[in-house]
mmCIF file of C-alpha atoms in Angstrom:
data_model
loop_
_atom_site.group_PDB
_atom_site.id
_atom_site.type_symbol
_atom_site.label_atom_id
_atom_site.label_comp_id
_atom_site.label_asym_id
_atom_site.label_seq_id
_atom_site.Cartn_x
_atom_site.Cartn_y
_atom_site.Cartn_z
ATOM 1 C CA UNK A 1 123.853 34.402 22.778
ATOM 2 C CA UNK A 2 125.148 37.680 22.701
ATOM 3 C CA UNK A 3 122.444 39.070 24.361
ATOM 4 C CA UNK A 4 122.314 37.070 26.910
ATOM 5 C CA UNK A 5 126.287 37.416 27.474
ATOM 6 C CA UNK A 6 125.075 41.415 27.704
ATOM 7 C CA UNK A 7 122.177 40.658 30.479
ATOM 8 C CA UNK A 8 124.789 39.009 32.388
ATOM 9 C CA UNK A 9 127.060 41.318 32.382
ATOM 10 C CA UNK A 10 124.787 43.840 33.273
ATOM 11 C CA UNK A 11 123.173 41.653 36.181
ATOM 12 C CA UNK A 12 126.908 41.244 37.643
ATOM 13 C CA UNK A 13 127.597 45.118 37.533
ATOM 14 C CA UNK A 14 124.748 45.833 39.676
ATOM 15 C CA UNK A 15 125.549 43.238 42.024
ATOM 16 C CA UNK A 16 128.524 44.956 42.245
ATOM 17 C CA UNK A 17 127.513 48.066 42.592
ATOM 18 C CA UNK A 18 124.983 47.202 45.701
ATOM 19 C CA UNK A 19 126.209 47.490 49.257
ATOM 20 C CA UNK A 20 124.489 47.809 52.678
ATOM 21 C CA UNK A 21 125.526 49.776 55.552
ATOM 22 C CA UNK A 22 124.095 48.869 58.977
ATOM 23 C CA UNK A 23 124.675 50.495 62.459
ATOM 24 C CA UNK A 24 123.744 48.975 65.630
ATOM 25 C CA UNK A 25 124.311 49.934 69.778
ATOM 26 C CA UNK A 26 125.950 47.625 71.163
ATOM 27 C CA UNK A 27 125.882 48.928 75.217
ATOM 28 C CA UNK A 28 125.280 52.253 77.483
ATOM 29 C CA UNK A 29 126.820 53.637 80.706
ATOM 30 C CA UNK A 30 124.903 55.936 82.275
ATOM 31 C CA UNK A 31 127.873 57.345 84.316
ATOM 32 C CA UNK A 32 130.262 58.721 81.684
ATOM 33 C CA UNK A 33 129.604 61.879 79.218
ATOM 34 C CA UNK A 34 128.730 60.272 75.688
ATOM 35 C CA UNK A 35 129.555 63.191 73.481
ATOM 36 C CA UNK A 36 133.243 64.127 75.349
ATOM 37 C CA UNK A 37 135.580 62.114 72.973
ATOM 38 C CA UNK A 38 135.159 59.324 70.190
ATOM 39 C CA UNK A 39 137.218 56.783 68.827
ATOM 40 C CA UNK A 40 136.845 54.198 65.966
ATOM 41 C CA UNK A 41 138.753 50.792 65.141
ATOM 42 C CA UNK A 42 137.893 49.276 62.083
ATOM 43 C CA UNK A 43 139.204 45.988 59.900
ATOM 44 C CA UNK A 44 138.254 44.386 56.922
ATOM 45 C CA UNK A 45 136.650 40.554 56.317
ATOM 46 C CA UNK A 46 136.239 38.414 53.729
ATOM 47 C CA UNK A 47 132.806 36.637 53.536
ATOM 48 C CA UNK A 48 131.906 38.755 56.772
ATOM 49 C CA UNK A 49 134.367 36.290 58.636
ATOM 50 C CA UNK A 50 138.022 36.025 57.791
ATOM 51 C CA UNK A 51 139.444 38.641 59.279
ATOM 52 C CA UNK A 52 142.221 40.185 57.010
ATOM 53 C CA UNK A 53 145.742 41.146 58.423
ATOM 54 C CA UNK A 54 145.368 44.609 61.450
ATOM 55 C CA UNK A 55 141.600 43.492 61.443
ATOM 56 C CA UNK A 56 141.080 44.651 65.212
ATOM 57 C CA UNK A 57 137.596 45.610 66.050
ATOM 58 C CA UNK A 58 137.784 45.658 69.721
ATOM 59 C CA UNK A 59 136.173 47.516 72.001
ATOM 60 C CA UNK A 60 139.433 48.667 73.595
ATOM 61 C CA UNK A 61 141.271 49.404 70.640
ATOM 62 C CA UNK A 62 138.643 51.949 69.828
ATOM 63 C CA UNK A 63 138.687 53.388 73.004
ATOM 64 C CA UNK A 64 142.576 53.677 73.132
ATOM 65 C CA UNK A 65 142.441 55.233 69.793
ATOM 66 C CA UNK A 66 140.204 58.051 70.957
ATOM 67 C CA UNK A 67 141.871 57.999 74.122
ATOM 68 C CA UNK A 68 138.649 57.065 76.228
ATOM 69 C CA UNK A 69 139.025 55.959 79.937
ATOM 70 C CA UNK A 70 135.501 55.977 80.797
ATOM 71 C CA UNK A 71 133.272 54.165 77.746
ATOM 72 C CA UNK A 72 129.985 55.768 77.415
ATOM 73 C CA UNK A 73 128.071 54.326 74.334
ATOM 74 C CA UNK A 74 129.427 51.438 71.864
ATOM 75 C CA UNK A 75 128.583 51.070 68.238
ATOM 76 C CA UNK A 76 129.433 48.579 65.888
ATOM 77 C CA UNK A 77 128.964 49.159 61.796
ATOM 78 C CA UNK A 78 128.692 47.353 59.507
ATOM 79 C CA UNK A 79 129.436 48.004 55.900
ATOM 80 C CA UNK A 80 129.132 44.802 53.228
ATOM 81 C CA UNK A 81 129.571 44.645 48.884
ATOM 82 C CA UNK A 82 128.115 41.765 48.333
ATOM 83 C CA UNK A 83 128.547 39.877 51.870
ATOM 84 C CA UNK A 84 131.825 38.948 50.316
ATOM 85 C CA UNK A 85 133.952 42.115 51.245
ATOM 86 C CA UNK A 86 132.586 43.259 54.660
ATOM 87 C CA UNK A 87 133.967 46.506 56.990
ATOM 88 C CA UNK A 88 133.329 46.736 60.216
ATOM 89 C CA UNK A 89 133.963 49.236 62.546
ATOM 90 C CA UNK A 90 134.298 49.663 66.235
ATOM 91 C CA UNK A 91 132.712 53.139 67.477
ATOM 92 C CA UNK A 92 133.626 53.862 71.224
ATOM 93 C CA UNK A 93 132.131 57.306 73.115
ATOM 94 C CA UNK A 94 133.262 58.580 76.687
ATOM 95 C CA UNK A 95 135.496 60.845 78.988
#
C-alpha cells in the first residue's frame, strides 16, 4: 500500500510539474512597421475559461499598453499547468 501511495505521489508531482507553452499569429497589416513598438496584455483562467479578476486580453488593451496606433502583427500565447491554470497573453506590434 505504501508503495503504491509513493507511485502516486510521484505520478501527481510530474503532472504538476508539466506545462505547455503555445504561440500562434493571429493577423498581419502590411501597411504599418512590425518591429517599431510592442505591447502585451495578459490575464489568467481557470480551466482555460474563467477568466480571473483584470483578465483583459484584448487586442486594444495591448496596443494601448505599448502605445500602438497603427497594429502591425498580433500574437496570442498561450501558457497552460495542467489545462487547469492557463495564461494567456495578448502580443500587439506597430507604429
Amino acid at each position: 500500500m505504501k508503495k503504491i501511495i509513493g507511485a502516486l505521489a510521484a505520478c501527481a508531482a510530474l503532472m504538476l510539474a508539466v506545462s505547455c507553452t503555445t504561440v500562434a499569429p493571429g493577423s498581419f497589416d502590411a501597411g504599418a512597421a512590425a518591429n517599431t513598438k510592442r505591447g502585451e496584455a495578459s490575464g489568467m483562467f481557470l480551466c482555460g475559461i474563467l477568466p480571473l479578476p483584470s483578465a483583459d486580453v484584448s487586442i486594444s488593451t495591448a496596443a494601448a499598453n505599448g502605445g500602438i496606433k497603427k497594429i502591425a502583427t498580433v500574437d496570442h500565447k498561450v501558457y497552460s499547468v495542467l489545462g487547469i491554470l492557463v495564461t494567456r497573453t495578448t502580443i500587439v506590434t506597430g507604429e
